[in-house]
XYZ file of C-alpha atoms in Angstrom:
78
model
C 109.996 64.386 90.059
C 107.419 67.042 89.300
C 104.249 65.827 90.973
C 103.278 69.190 92.351
C 104.583 71.384 89.530
C 102.555 74.404 88.549
C 103.020 77.106 85.940
C 103.547 79.753 88.651
C 106.629 78.153 90.123
C 108.838 79.704 87.465
C 107.285 83.123 88.095
C 108.063 83.371 91.849
C 110.740 86.028 91.313
C 108.369 88.143 89.207
C 105.668 88.008 91.906
C 108.122 89.173 94.558
C 108.873 92.349 92.625
C 105.191 93.302 92.168
C 103.631 95.957 94.379
C 100.927 95.034 96.813
C 98.430 96.839 94.635
C 99.531 94.883 91.607
C 99.245 91.616 93.486
C 95.794 92.517 94.688
C 94.628 93.362 91.165
C 95.993 90.063 89.891
C 94.204 88.134 92.627
C 90.993 90.016 91.947
C 91.251 89.190 88.185
C 91.986 85.521 88.992
C 89.440 84.862 91.750
C 86.879 87.612 91.211
C 84.455 88.603 93.923
C 85.442 85.778 96.273
C 88.845 87.376 96.853
C 87.293 90.780 97.455
C 84.702 89.522 99.888
C 87.221 87.374 101.798
C 89.869 90.061 102.095
C 87.400 92.742 103.245
C 85.821 90.392 105.765
C 89.192 89.374 107.271
C 90.284 93.020 107.447
C 87.128 94.069 109.269
C 87.438 91.225 111.714
C 91.105 91.923 112.509
C 90.638 95.682 112.842
C 87.492 95.176 115.000
C 89.277 92.672 117.218
C 92.247 95.001 117.708
C 89.931 97.947 118.505
C 88.020 95.824 121.012
C 91.183 94.655 122.732
C 92.634 98.170 122.966
C 89.310 99.516 124.256
C 89.314 96.781 126.938
C 92.795 97.860 128.065
C 94.665 94.792 126.854
C 98.354 95.381 126.103
C 98.202 94.373 122.426
C 101.936 94.828 121.831
C 102.848 92.309 124.524
C 100.152 89.941 123.245
C 101.469 90.121 119.697
C 105.034 89.466 120.895
C 103.847 86.345 122.794
C 102.458 84.836 119.563
C 105.566 85.610 117.561
C 104.765 88.898 115.834
C 107.504 91.409 116.395
C 106.681 95.016 117.101
C 108.751 98.158 116.958
C 108.728 101.737 118.293
C 106.476 102.961 115.455
C 103.694 100.651 116.626
C 104.241 101.736 120.200
C 103.746 105.434 119.310
C 100.519 104.651 117.434
């Protein structure tokens, strides 16, 4: 039964092999300025939030591990 079938389901393997830049360019071509505005806004919010938390002295690494995001030694050195 193919109720939720889309054209892109057959191309999942092709999308996995694309670089992040290629994926971004494809999304920009498909969705236009809405993609650009949304991605920049979310990036600014997340970077600003991380900066504010670190400035306030919050242990961000422990906080991220509590919500299920794994960290490694590279992040600890940064």
